[in-house]
Coordinates of N, CA, C and O in Angstrom, one line a residue:
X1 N 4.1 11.0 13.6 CA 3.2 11.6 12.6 C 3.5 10.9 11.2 O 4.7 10.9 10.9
X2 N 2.6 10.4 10.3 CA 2.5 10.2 9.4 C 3.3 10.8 8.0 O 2.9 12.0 7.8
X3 N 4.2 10.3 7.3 CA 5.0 11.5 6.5 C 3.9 11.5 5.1 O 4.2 12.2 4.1
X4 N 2.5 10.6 5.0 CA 1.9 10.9 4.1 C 0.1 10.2 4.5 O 0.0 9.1 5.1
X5 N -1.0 11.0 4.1 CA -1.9 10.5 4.5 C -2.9 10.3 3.0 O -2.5 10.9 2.0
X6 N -4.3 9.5 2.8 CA -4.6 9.5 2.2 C -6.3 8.7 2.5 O -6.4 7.9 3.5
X7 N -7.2 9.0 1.9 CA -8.9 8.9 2.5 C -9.7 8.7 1.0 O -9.6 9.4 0.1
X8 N -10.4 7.8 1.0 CA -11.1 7.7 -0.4 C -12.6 7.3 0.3 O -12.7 7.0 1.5
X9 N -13.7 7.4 -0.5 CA -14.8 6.5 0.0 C -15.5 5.7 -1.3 O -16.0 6.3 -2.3
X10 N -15.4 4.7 -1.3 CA -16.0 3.7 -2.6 C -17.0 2.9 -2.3 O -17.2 2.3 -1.3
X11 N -17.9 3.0 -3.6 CA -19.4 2.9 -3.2 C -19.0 1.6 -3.6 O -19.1 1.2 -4.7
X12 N -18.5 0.6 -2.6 CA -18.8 -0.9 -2.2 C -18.8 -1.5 -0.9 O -18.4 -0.8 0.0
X13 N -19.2 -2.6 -0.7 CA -18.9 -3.2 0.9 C -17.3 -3.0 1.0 O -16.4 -2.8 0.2
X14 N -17.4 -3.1 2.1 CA -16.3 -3.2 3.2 C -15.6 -4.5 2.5 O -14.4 -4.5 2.2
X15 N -16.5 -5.5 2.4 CA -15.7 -7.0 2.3 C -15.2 -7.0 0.8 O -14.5 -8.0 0.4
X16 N -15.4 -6.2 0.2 CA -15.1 -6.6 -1.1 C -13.8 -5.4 -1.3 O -12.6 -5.5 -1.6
X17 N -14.5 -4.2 -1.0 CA -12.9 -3.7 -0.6 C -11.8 -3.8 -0.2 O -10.7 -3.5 -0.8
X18 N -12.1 -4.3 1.0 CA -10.6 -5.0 2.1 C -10.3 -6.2 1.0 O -9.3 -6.2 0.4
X19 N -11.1 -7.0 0.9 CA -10.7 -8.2 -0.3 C -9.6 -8.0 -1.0 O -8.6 -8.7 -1.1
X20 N -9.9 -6.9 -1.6 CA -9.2 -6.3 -3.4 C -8.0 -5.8 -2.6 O -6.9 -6.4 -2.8
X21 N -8.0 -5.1 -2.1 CA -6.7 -4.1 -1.6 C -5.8 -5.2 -0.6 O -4.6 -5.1 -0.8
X22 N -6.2 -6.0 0.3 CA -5.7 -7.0 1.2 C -4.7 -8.0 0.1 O -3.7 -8.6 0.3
X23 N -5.4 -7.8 -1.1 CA -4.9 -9.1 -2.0 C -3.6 -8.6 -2.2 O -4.1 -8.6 -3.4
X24 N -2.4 -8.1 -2.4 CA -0.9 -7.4 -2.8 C -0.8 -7.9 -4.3 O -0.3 -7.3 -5.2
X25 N -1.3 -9.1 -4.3 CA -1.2 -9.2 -5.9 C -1.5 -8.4 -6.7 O -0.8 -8.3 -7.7
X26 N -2.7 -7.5 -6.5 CA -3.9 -6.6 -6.9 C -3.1 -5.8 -7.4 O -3.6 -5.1 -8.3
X27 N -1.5 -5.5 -6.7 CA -0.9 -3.9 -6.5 C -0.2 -3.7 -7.6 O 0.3 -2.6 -7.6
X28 N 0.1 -4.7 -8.8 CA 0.6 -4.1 -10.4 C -1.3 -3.7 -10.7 O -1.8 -4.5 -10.0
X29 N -2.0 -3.2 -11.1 CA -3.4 -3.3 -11.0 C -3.2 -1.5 -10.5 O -3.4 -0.5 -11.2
X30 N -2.9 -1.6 -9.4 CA -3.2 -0.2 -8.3 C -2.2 0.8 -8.4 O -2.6 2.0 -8.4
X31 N -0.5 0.3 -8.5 CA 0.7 1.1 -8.6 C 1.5 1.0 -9.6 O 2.3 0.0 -9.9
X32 N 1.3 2.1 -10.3 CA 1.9 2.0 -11.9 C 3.1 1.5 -11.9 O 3.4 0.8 -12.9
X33 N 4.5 1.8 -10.3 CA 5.6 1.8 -11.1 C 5.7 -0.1 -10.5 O 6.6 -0.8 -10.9
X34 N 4.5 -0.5 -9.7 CA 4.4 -2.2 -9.2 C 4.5 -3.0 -10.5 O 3.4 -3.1 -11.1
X35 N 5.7 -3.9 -11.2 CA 5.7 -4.8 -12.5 C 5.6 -6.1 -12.1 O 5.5 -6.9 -13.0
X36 N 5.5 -6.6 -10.8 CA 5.5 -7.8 -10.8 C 5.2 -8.0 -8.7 O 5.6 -7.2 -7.9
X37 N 4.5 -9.0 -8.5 CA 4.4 -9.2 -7.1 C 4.3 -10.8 -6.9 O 3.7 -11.5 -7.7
X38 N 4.7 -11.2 -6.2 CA 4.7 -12.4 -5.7 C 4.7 -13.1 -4.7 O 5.8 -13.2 -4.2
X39 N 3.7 -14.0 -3.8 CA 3.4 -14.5 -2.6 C 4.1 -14.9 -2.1 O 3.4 -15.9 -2.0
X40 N 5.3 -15.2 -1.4 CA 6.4 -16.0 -0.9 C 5.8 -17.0 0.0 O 6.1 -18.2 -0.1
X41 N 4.8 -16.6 0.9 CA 4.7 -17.5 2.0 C 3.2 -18.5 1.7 O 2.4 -18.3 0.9
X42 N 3.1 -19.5 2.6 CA 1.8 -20.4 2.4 C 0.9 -19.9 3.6 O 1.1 -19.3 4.6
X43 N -0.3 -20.6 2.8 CA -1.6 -20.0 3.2 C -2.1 -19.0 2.7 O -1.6 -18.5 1.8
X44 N -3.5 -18.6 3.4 CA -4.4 -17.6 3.2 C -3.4 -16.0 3.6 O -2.5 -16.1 4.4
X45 N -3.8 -15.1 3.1 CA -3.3 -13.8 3.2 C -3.8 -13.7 4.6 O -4.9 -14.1 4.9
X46 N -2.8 -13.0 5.8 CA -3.4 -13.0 6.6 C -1.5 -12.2 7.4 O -0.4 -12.0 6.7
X47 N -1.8 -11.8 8.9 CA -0.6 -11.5 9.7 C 0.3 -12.7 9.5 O 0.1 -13.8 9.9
X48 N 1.4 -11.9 8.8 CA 2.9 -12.5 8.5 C 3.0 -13.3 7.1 O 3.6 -14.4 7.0
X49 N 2.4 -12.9 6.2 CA 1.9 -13.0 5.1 C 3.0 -12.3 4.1 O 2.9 -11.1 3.9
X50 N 4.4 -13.2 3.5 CA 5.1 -12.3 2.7 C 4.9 -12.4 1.4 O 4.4 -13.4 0.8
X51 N 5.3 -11.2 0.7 CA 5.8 -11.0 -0.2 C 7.1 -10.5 -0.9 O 7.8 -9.9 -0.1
X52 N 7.6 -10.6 -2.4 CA 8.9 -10.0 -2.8 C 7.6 -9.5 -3.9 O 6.5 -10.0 -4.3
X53 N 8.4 -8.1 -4.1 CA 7.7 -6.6 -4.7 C 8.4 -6.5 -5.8 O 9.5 -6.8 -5.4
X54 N 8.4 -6.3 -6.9 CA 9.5 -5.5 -7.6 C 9.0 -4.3 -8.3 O 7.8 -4.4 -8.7
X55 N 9.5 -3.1 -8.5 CA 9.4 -1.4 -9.0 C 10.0 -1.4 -10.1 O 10.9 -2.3 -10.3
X56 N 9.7 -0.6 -11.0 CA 10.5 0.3 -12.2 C 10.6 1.5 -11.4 O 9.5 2.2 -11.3
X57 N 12.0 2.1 -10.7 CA 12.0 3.3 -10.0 C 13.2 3.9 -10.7 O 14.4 3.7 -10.4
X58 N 12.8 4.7 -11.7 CA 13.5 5.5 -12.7 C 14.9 4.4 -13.3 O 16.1 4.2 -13.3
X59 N 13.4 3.6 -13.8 CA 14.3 2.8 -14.9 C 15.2 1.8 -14.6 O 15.6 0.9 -15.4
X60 N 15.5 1.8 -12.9 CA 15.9 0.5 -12.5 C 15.1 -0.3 -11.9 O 14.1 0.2 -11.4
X61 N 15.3 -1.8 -11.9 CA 13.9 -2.2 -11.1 C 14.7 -2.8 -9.4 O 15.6 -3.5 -9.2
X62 N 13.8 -2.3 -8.6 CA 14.5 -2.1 -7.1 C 13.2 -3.7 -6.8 O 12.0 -4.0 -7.1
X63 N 14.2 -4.1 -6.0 CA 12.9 -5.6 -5.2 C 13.1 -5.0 -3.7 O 14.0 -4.3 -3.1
X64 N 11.3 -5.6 -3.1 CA 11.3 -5.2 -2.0 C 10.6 -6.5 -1.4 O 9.9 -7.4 -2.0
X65 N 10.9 -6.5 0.3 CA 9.9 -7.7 0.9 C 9.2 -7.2 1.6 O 9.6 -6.4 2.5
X66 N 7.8 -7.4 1.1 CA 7.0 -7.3 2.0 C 5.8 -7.9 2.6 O 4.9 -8.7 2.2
X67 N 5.9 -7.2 4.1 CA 5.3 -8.7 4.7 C 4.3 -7.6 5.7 O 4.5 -6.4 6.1
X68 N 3.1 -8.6 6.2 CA 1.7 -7.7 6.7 C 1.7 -8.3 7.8 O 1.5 -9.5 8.2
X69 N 2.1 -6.8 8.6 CA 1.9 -7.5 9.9 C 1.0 -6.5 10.9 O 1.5 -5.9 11.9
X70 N -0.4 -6.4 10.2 CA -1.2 -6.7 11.2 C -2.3 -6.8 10.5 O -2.1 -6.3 9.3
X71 N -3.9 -7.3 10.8 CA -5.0 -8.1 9.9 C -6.1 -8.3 10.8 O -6.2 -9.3 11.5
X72 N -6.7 -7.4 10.8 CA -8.2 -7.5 11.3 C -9.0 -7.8 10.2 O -9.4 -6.7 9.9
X73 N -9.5 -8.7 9.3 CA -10.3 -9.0 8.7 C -11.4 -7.9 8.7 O -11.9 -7.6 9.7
X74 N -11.8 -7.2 7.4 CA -12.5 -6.5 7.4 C -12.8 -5.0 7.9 O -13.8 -4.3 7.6
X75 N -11.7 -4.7 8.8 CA -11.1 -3.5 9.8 C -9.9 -2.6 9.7 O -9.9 -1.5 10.0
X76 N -8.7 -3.4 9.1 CA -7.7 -2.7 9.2 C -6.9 -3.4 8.8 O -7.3 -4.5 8.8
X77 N -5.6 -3.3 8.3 CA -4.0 -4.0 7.9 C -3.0 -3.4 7.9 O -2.8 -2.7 6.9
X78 N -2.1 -3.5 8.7 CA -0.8 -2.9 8.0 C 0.2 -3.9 7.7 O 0.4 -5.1 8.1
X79 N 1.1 -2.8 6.5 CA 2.2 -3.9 6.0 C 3.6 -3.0 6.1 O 3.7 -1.8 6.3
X80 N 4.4 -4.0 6.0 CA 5.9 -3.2 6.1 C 6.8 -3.8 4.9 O 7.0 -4.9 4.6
X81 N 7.2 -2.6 4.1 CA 8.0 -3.3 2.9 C 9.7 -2.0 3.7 O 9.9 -1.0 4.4
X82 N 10.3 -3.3 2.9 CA 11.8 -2.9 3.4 C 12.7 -3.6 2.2 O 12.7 -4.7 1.8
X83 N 13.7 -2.2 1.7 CA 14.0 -2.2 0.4 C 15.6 -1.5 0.7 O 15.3 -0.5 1.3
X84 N 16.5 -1.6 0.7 CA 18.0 -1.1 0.7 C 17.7 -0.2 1.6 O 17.9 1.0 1.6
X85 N 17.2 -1.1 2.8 CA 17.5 0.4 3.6 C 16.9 0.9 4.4 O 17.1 1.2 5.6
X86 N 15.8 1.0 3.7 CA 14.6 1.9 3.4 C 13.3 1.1 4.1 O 12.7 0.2 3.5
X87 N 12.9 1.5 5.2 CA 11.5 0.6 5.4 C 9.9 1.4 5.1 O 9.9 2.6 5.4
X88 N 9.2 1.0 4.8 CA 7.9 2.0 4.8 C 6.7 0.8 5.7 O 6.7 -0.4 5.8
X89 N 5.9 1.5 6.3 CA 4.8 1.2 7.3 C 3.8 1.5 6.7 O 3.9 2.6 6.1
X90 N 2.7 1.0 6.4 CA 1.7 1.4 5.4 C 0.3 0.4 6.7 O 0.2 -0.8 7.2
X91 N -0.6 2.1 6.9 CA -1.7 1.1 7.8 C -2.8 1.4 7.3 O -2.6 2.5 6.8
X92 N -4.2 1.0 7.0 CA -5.0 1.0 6.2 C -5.7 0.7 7.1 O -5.3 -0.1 7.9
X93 N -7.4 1.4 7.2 CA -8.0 1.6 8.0 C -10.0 1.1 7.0 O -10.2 1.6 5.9
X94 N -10.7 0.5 7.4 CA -11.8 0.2 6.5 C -13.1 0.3 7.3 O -13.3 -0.7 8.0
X95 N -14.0 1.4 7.4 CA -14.7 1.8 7.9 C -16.0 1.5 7.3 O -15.9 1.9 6.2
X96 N -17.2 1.0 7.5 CA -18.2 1.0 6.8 C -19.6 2.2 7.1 O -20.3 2.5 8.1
X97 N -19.6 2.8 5.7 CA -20.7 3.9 5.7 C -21.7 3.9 5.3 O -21.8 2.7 4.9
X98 N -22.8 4.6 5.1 CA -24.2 4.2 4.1 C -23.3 4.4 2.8 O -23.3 3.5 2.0
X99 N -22.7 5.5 2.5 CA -22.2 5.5 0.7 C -22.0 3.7 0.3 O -22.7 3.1 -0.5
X100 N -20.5 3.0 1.0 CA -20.5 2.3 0.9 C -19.3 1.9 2.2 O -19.6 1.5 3.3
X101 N -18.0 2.1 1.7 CA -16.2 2.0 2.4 C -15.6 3.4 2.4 O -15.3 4.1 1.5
X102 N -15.3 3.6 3.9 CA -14.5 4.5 3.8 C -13.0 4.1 4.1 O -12.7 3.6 5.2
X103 N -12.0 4.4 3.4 CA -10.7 3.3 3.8 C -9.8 4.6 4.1 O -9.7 5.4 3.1
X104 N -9.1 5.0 5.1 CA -8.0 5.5 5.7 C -6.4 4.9 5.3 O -6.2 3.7 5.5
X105 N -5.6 5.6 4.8 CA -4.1 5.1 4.7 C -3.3 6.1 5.4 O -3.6 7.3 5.4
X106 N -2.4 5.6 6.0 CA -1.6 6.2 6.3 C -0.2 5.5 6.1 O -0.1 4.3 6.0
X107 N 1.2 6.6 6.0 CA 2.4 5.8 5.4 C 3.5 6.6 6.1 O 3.8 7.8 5.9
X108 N 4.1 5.9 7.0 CA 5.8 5.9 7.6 C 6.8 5.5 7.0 O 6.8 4.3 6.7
X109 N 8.0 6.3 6.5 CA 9.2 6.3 5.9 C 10.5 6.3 7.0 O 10.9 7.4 7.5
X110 N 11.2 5.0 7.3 CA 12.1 5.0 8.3 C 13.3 5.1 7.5 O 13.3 4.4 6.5
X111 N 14.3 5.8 7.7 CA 15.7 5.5 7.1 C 16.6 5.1 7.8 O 16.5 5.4 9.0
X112 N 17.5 4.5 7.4 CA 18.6 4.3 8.3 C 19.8 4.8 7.8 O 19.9 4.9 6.6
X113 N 21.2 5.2 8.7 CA 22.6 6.3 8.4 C 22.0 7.3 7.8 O 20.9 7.7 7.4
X114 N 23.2 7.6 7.8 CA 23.3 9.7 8.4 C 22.5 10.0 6.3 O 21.5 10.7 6.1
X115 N 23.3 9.4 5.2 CA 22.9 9.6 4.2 C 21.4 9.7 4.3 O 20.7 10.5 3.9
X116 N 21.2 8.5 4.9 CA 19.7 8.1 4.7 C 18.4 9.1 5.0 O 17.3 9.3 4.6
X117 N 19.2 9.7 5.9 CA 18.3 10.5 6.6 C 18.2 11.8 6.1 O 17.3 12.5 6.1
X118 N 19.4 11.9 5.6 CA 19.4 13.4 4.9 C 18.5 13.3 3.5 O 17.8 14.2 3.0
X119 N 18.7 12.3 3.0 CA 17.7 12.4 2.0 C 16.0 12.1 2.2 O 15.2 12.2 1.3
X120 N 15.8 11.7 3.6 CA 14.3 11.6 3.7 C 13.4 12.1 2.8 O 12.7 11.5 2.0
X121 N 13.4 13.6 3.1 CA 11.9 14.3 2.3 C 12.3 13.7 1.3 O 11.6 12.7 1.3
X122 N 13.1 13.6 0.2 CA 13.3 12.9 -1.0 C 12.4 12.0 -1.4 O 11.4 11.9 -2.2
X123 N 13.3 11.0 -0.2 CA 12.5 9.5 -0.4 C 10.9 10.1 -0.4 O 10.4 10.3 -1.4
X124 N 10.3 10.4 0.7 CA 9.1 11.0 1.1 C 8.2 11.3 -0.5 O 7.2 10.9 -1.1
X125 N 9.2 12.3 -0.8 CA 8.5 12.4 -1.9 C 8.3 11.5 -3.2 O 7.1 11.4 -3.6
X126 N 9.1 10.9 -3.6 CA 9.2 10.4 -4.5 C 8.2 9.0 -4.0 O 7.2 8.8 -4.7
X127 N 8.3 8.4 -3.0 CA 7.1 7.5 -2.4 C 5.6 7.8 -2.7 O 4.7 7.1 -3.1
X128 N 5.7 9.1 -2.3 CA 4.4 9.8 -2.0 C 3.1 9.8 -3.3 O 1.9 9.7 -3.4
X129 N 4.5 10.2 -4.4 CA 4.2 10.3 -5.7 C 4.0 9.2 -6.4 O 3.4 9.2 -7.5
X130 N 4.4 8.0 -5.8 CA 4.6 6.5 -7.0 C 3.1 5.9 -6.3 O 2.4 5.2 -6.9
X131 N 2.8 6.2 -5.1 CA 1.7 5.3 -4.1 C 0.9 5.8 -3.4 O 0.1 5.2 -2.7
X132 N 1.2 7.6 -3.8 CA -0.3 8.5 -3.3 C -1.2 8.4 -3.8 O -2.1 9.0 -3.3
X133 N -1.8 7.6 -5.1 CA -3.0 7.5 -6.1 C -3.2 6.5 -5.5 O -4.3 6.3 -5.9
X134 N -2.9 5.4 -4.8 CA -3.1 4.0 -4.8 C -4.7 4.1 -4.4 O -5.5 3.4 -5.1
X135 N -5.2 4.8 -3.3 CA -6.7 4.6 -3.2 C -7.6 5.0 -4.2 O -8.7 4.4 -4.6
X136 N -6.9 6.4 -4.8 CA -8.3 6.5 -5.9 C -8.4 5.7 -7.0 O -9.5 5.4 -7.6
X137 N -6.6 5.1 -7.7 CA -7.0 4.2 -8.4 C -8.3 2.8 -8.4 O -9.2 2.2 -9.1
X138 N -7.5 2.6 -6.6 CA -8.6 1.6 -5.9 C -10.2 1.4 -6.7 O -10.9 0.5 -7.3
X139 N -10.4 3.3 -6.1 CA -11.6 3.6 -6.4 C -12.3 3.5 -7.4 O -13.5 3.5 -7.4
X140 N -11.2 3.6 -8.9 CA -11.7 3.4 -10.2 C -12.3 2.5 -10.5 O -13.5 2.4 -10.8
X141 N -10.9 1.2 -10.2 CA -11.2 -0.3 -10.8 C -12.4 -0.7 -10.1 O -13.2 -1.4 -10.7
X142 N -12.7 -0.5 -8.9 CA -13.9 -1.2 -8.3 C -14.9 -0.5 -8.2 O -15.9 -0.9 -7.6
X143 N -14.9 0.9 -9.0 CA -16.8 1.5 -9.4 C -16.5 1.3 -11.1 O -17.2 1.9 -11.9
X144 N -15.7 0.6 -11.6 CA -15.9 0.8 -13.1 C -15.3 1.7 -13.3 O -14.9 1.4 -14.4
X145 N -14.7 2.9 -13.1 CA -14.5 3.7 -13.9 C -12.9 3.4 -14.7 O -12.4 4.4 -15.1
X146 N -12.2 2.5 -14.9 CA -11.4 2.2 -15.4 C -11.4 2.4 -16.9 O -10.5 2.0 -17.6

């Protein structure tokens, strides 16, 4: 089960949606505490596609790698970022409607040792909170309402 879910619908295509959101660069743009992202690997964005992340997470800045591994063009993506520890599963789902995109998220929080685990809901939360807006922000920048 999902430790966090999230559903937006934006009045644009599919392709321009998945476009924007597929792009990780996009994500200082999308996630307030996102200060910096950067492509590590060559080629087109696509499965196995990394990135190094960096956060302002209460004032320190934590780096994370993350890398997308899976890419149906125009259908679906997930990525996995893994940070001290800490891995998160992020799958994104892109449905086309008459409105316009309907995009499905869903997010997995793995810990690892006994500490790790005991602080889950924690993490849970504090995740939930820095990257639960991420679709409606979505939604702003690409109907204008920014």
């Amino acid at each position: 089960m999902a430790d966090f879910r999230a559903s937006v619908i934006i009045h644009r295509s599919v392709e321009e949606v998945f476009d924007y959101l597929s792009n990780l660069e996009n994500s200082t743009t999308l996630l307030p505490f996102v200060i910096g992202i950067e492509k590590v690997s060559n080629g087109p964005v696509g499965h196995g596609t990394r990135y190094l992340e960096t956060r302002l997470v209460r004032r320190r800045r934590i780096q994370a790698e993350i890398v997308i591994t899976e890419f149906e063009k125009y259908s679906s993506f997930s990525l996995k970022s893994l940070s001290n520890g800490v891995e998160i599963l992020y799958h994104y789902k892109f449905y086309p409607i008459e409105e316009g995109t309907q995009i499905e998220q869903e997010a997995f929080v793995k810990t690892g040792g006994l500490l790790s685990f005991l602080t889950k809901k924690s993490l849970v939360k504090i995740i939930k909170n820095e990257d639960g807006r991420q679709l409606q922000k979505l939604k702003e920048v690409l109907e204008g309402e920014e």
